[in-house]
Coordinates of C-alpha atoms in Angstrom, one line a residue:
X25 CA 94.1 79.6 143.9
X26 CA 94.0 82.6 146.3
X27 CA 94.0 86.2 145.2
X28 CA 97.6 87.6 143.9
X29 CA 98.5 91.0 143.3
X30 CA 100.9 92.7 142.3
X31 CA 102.9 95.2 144.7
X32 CA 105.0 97.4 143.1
X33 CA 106.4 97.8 146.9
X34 CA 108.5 94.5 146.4
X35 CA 108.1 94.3 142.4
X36 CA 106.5 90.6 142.4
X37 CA 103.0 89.3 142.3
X38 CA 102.4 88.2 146.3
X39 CA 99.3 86.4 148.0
X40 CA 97.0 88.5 149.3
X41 CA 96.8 88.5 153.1
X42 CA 95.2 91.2 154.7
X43 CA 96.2 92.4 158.2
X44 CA 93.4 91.5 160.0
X45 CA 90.9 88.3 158.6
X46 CA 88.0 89.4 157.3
X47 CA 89.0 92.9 157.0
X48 CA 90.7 95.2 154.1
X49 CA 91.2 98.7 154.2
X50 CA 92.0 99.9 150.8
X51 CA 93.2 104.0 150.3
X52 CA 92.8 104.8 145.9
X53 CA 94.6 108.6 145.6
X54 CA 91.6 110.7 143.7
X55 CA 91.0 113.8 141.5
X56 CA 92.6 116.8 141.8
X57 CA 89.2 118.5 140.6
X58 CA 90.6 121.5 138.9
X59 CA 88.6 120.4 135.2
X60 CA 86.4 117.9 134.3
X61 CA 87.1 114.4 134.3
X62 CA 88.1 112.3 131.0
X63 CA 87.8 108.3 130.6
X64 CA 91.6 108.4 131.6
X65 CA 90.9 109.7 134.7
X66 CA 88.1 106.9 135.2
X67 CA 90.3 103.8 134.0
X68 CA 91.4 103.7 137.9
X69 CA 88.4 104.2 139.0
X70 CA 86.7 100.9 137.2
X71 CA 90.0 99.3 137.8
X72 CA 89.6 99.7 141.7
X73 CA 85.8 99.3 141.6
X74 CA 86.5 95.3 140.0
X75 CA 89.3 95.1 142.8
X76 CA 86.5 96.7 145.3
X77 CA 83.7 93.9 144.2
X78 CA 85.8 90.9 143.7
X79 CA 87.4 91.5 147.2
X80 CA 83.7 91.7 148.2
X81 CA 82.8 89.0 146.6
X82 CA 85.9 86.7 147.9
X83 CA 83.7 87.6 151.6
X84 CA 86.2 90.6 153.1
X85 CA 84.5 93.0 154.5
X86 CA 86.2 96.3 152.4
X87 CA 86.4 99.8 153.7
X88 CA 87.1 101.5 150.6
X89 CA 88.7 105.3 150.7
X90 CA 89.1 107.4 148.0
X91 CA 90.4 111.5 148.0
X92 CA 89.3 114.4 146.6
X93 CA 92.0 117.1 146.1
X94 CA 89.9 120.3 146.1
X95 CA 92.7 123.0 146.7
X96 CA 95.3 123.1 145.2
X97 CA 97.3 125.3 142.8
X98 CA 95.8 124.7 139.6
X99 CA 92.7 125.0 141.1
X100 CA 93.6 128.5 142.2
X101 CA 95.0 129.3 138.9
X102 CA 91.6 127.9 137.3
X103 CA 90.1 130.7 139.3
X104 CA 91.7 132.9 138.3
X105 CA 91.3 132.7 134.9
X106 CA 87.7 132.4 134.7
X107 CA 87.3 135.1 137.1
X108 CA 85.3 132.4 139.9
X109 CA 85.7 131.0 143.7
X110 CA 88.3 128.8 143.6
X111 CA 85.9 126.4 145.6
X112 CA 83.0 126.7 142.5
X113 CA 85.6 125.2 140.2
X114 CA 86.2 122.2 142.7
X115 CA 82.7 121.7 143.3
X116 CA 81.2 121.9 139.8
X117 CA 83.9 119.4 138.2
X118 CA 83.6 117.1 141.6
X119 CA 79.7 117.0 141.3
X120 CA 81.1 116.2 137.4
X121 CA 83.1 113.1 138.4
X122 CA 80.7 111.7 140.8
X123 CA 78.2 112.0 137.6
X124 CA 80.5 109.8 135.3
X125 CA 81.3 107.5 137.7
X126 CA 78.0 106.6 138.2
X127 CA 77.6 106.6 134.1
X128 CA 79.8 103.7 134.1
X129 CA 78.5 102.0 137.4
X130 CA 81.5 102.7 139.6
X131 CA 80.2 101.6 142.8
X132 CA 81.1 104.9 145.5
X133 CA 83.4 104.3 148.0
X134 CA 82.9 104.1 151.8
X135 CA 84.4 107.4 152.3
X136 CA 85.4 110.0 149.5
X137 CA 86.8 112.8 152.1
X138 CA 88.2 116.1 150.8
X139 CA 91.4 117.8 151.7
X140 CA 89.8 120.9 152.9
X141 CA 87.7 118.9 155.1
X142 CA 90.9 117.5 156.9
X143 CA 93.0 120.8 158.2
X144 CA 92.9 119.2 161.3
X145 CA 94.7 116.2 160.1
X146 CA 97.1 117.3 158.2
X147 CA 98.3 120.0 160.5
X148 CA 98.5 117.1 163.1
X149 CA 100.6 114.6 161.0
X150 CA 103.2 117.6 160.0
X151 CA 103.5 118.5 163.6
X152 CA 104.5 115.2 164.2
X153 CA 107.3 115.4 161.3
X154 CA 108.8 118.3 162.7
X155 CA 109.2 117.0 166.7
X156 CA 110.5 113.9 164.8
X157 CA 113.3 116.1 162.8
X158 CA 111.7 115.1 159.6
X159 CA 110.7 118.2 158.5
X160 CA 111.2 122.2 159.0
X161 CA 109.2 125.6 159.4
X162 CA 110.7 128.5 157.2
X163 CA 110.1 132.0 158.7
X164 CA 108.1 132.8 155.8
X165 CA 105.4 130.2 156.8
X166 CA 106.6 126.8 154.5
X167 CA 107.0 123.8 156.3
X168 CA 109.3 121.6 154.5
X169 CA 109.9 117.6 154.2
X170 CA 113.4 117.1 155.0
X171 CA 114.4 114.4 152.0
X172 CA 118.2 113.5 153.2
X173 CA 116.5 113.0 156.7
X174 CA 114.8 109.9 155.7
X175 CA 117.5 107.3 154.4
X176 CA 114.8 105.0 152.2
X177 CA 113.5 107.9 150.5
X178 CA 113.4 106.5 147.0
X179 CA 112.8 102.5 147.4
X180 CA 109.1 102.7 145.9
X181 CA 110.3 104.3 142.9
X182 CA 113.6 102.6 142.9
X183 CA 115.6 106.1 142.9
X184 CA 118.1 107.2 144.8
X185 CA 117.9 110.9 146.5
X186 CA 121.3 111.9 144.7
X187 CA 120.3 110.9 141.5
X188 CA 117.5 113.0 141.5
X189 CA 117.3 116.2 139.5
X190 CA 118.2 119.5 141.6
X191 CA 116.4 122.8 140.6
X192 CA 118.6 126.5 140.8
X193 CA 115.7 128.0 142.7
X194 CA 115.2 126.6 146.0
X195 CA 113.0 129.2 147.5
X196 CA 113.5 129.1 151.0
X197 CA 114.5 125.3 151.3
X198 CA 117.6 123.6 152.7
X199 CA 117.6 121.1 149.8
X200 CA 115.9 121.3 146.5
X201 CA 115.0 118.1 146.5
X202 CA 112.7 118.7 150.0
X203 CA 109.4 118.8 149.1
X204 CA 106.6 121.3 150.7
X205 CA 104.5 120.0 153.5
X206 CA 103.0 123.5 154.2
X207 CA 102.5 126.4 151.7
X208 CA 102.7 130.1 153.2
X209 CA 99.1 132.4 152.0
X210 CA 100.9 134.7 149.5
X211 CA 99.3 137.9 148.5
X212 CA 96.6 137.8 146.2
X213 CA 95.3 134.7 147.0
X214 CA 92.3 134.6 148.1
X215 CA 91.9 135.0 151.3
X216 CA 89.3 131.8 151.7
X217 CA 92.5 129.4 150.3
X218 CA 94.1 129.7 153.7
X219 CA 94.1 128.1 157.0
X220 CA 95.8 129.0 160.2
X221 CA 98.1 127.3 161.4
X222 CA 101.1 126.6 163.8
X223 CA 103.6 128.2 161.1
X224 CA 100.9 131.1 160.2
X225 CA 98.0 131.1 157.4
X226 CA 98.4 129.1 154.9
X227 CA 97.2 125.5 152.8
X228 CA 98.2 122.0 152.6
X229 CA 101.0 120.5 150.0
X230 CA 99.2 118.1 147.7
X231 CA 101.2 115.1 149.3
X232 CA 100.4 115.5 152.3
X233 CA 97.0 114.8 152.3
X234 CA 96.7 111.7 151.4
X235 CA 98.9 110.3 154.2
X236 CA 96.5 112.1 156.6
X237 CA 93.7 110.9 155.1
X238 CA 94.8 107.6 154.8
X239 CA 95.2 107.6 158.5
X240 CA 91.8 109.3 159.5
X241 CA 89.9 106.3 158.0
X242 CA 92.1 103.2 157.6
X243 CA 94.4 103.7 160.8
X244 CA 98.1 103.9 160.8
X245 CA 98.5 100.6 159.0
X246 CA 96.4 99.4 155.8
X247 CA 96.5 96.6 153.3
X248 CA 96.0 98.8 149.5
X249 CA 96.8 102.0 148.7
X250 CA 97.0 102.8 144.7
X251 CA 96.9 105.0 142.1
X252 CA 97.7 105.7 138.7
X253 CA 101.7 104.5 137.8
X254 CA 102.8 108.6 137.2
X255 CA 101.8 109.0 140.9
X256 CA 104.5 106.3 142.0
X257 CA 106.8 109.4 141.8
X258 CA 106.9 111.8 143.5
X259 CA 103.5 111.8 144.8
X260 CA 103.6 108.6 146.5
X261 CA 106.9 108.1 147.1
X262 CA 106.8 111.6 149.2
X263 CA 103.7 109.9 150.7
X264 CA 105.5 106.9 152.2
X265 CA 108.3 108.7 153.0
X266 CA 106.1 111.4 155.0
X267 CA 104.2 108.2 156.7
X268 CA 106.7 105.9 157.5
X269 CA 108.6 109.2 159.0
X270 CA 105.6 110.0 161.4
X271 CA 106.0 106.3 163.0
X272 CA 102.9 105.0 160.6
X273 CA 103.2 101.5 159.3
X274 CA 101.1 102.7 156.3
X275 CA 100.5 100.0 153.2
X276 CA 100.9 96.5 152.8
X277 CA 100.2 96.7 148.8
X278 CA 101.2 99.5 146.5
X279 CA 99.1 98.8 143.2
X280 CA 99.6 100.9 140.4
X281 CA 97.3 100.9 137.2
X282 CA 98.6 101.9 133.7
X283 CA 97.6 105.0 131.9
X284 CA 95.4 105.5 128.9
X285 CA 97.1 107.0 125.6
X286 CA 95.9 108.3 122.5
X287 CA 98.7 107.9 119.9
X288 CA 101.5 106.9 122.8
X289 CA 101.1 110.0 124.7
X290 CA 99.0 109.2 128.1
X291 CA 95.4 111.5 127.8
X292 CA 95.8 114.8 130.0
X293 CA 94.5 118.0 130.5
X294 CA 97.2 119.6 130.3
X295 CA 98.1 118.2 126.9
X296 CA 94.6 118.9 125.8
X297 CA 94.0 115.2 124.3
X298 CA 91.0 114.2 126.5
X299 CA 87.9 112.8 125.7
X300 CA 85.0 112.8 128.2
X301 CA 81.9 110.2 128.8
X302 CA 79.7 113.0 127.1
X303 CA 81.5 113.6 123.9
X304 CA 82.2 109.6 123.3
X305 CA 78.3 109.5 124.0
X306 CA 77.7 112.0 120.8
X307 CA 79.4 109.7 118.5
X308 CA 77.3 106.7 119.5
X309 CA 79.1 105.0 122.4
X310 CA 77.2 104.1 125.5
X311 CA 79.1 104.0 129.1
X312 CA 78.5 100.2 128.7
X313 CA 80.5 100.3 126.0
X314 CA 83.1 102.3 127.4
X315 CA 83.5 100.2 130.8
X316 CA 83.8 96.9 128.7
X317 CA 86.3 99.0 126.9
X318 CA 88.2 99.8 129.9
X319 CA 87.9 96.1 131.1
X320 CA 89.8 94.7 127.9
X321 CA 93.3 95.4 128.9
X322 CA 94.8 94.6 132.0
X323 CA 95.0 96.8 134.7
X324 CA 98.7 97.8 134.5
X325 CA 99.5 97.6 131.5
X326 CA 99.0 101.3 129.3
X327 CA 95.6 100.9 127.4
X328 CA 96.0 102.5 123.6
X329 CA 92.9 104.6 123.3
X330 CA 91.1 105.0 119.5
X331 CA 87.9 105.0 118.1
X332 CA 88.2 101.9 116.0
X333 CA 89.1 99.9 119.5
X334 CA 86.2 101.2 121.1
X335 CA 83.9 100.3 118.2
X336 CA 85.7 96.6 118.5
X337 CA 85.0 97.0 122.4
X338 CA 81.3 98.1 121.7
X339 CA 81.0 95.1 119.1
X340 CA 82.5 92.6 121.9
X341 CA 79.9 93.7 124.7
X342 CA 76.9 93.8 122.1
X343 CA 77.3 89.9 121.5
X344 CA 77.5 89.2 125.4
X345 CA 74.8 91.7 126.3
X346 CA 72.7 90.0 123.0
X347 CA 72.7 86.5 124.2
X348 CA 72.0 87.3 128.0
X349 CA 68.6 89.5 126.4
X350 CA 68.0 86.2 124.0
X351 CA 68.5 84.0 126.8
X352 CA 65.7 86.3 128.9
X353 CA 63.4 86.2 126.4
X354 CA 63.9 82.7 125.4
X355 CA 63.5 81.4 129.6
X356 CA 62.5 84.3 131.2
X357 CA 65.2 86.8 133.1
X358 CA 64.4 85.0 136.4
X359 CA 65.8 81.9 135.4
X360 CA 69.3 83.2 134.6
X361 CA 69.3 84.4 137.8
X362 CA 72.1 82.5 140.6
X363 CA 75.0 81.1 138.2
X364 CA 78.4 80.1 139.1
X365 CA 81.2 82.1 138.3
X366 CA 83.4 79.3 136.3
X367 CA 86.8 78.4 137.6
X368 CA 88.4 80.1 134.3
X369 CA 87.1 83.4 135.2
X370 CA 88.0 83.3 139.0
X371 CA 91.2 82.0 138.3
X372 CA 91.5 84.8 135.8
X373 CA 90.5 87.7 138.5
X374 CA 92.4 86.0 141.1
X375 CA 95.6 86.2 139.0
X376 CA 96.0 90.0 140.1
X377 CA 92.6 90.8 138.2
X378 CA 93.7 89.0 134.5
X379 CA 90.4 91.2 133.0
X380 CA 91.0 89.8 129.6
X381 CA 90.9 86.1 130.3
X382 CA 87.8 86.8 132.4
X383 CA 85.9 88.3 129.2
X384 CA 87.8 85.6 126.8
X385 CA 86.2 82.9 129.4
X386 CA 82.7 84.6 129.4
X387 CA 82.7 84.9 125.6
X388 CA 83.3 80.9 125.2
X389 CA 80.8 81.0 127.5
X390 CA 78.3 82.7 125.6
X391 CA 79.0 81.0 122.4
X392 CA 78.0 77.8 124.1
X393 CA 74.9 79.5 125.3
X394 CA 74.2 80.3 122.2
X395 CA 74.3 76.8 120.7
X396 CA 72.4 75.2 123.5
X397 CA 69.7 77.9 122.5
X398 CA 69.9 76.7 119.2
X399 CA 69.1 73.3 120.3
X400 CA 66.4 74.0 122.7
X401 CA 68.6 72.6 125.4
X402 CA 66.7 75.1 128.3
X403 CA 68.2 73.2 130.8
X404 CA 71.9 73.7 129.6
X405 CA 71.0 77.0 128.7
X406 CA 69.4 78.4 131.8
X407 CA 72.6 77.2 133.8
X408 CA 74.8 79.1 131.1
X409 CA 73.0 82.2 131.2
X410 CA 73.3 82.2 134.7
X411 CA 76.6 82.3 134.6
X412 CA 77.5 84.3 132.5
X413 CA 74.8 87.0 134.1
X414 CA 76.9 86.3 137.2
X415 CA 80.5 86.6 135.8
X416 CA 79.5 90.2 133.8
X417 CA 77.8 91.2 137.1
X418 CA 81.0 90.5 138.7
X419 CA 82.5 93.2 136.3
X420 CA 79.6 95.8 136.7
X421 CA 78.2 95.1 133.2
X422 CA 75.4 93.1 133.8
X423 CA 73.0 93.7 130.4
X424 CA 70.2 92.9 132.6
X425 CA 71.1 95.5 135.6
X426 CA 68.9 98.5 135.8
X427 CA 71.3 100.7 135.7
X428 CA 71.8 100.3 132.2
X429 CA 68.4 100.6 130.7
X430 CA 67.9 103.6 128.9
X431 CA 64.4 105.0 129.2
X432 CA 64.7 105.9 125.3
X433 CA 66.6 102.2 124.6
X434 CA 63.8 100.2 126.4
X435 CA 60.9 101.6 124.1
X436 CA 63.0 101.3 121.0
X437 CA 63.8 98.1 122.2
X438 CA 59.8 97.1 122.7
X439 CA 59.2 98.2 119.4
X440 CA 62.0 96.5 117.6
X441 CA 60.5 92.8 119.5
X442 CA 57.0 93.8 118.4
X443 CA 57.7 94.3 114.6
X444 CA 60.1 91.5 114.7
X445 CA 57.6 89.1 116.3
X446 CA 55.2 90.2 113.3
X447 CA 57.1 89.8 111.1
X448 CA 58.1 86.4 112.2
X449 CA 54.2 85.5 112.5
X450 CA 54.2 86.6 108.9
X451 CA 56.6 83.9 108.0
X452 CA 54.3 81.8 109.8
X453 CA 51.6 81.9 108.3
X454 CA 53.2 81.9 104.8
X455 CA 55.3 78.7 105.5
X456 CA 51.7 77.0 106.6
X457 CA 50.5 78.0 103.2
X458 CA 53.6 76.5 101.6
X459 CA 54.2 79.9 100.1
X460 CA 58.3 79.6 100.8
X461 CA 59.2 82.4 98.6
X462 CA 57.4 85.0 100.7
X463 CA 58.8 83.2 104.0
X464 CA 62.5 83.6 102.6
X465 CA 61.3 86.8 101.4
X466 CA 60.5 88.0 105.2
X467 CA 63.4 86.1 106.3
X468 CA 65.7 87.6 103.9
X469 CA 64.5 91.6 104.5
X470 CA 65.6 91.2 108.4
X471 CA 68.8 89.6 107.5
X472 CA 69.1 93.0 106.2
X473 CA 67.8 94.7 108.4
X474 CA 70.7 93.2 110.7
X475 CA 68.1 90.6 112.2
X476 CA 69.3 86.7 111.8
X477 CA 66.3 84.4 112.3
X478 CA 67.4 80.8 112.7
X479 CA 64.6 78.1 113.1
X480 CA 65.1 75.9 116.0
X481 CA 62.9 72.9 117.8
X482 CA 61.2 75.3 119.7
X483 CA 60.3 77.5 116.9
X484 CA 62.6 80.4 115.7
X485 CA 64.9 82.3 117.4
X486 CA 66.6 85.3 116.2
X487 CA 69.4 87.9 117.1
X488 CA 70.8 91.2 116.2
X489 CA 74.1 91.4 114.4

């Protein structure tokens, strides 16, 4: 079985075949950095980064491209308000992304190119659109997309021009529906947030950028380009329209990944039901915890966000990460080093990224481990732990990767083998004697401390509930 995603271009699950072997460009529309980033913002971001690493792993050579929108209007607005440079705001919450990505051990992408970095670009591409008759200059300095000038405007979305809501104040367009290309400097803004241009000073339209950007780095044809499913429209519907309309070829695959709710309502800003990396981290959840989280429901479908879910999730990844550290301890970390992937987890990932029956095949998995443990079976083990090591790896949540030892966690966790490893000694020393009251006595007092001790061929073994 080859990789199949689903393109919500043609609305069916296709083979993947990228344009040229070996090769995949892949475009993921970004932040518009106007506040700080919440776990809904970084659910397509770990989405794209398993995409990223199993297309990696499947041998293509990936260049992987992902925006930042750093001007924009609510990033003026934000200025505004707090009396600050526009481009501090951007900064300081971009610099605040590219922190929680790394929390959850979102691997960056090739390029992550910012519109104000791409005048250039975009003044180009809309230059084009308006010697092709696709789009229009204003005499007050807007440059308009002409909608009724491209006839498939609508078929990634599935609507139709007509159908589509008018609004009483068209400003200085020749359709409502037109959207802006080019936005005129008006007074009061600062003078920094413009650009000149052909049409006089002014600043890119949000779709715009994207399309340019696209091109800059992945050419006029690419095989991915995604985003979260309340892009679809109008962001990049305007975006394909705006490409296709400049002569680009553009994007093989539209993937779109599904939102994260709390209590039915997708998590915003704007609505002000966001929860960040930071504050989940105050009430005891690690970004571990969080990425498994994020990794239990597929890709696009919505993902229900509570508490009691992500205590669930944080239970789930605890028994994984457990028997990978038992399995360590038990054979040593190098052994578990090199497994195989098994055929129910790549056939899982390459069934457009099936996350949960990956994670339902490494947990069967890992109960076997656990029994050949048990047994003192090192041989069966050792190949188990390997690939198990080897599938979490392949979601980024390798127990034994670096990146998520905590400095604080590694001394607890020293401390917490050393007492147990008395204690066990203890029990020892008093079964030798015959003295089994005070050995079930010891074993009894971890059991409550959470500690299960099971006796095995090679001596006893014991976990952390």
């Amino acid at each position: 079985m080859s990789l199949r995603l689903y393109d919500t271009g043609t609305r069916s699950v296709r083979d993947f075949q990228p344009r040229k072997p070996g090769e995949v460009g892949v475009y993921l529309c970004g932040l518009t950095v106007q506040g700080p980033p919440h776990i809904g913002h970084l659910r397509g971001g770990v989405a794209y980064d398993m995409l990223i690493r199993w297309l990696r792993r499947t041998g293509y050579n990936v260049t992987y491209v992902r925006n930042v929108t750093d001007i924009d209007d609510k990033i003026l607005v934000r200025g505004e308000e707090q009396g600050r440079p526009w481009w501090s705001i951007a900064y300081e919450n971009e610099r605040k992304l590219s922190r929680d990505y790394a929390a959850l051990n979102v691997e960056p992408p090739t390029y992550e190119p910012r519109a104000t970095g791409h005048i250039t670009e975009i003044i180009d591409l809309i230059s084009e659109l308006v010697e092709r008759g696709h789009a229009y200059a204003t005499e007050s300095g807007n440059v308009w997309f002409s909608v009724s000038s491209w006839a498939d405007y609508g078929e990634l979305s599935n609507r139709r021009p007509e159908d589509m809501l008018s609004s009483p104040d068209t400003g200085d367009k020749r359709d409502s529906r037109d959207f802006g290309l080019w936005k005129a400097h008006k007074p009061g803004e600062p003078e920094d947030a413009a650009w000149t241009s052909p049409w006089g000073r002014g600043r890119p339209g949000w779709h715009i950028e994207c399309s340019a950007m696209a091109r800059r780095y992945l050419g006029d044809g690419f095989d991915i380009h995604g985003g979260a499913t309340d892009l679809m429209f109008p962001h990049h519907e305007n975006e394909l329209a705006q490409s296709r309309g400049a002569g680009l070829d553009f994007t093989n695959f539209w993937i779109h990944g599904g939102l994260l709710n709390l209590s039915g309502t997708k998590m915003s800003k704007s609505l002000g039901n966001t929860l960040s990396v930071a504050s989940l981290g105050e009430k005891g959840f690690r970004p571990a915890d969080i990425r498994y989280y994020l990794t239990t429901g597929h890709y696009r479908s919505p993902l229900e966000f509570s508490e009691d879910l992500l205590a669930e999730a944080k239970t789930g990844w605890e028994r994984l990460s457990n028997f990978v550290h038992r399995a360590a301890e038990s054979l040593g970390a190098e052994a578990t080093i090199g497994g195989a992937l098994t055929a129910d987890f790549v056939n899982a990932m390459d069934d457009d990224l099936n996350t949960p029956a990956a994670i339902a095949a490494i947990h069967d998995m890992a109960r076997e481990g656990n029994t050949a443990l048990d047994a003192g079976n090192d041989t069966a083990a050792t190949s188990i732990a390997g690939g198990v090591r080897a599938m979490l790896d392949q979601l980024g949540l390798d127990p034994l990767d670096p990146h998520w030892e905590d400095p604080g966690d590694a001394k607890l966790h020293g401390a917490v083998d050393a007492l147990v490893k008395l204690a066990l000694e203890q029990r020892a020393e008093a079964r030798a004697r015959k003295d089994y009251a005070a050995a079930d006595r010891i074993r009894d007092e971890l059991a409550h401390a959470g500690i299960t001790v099971k006796d095995t061929p090679r001596g006893p073994v014991w976990t952390v509930d």
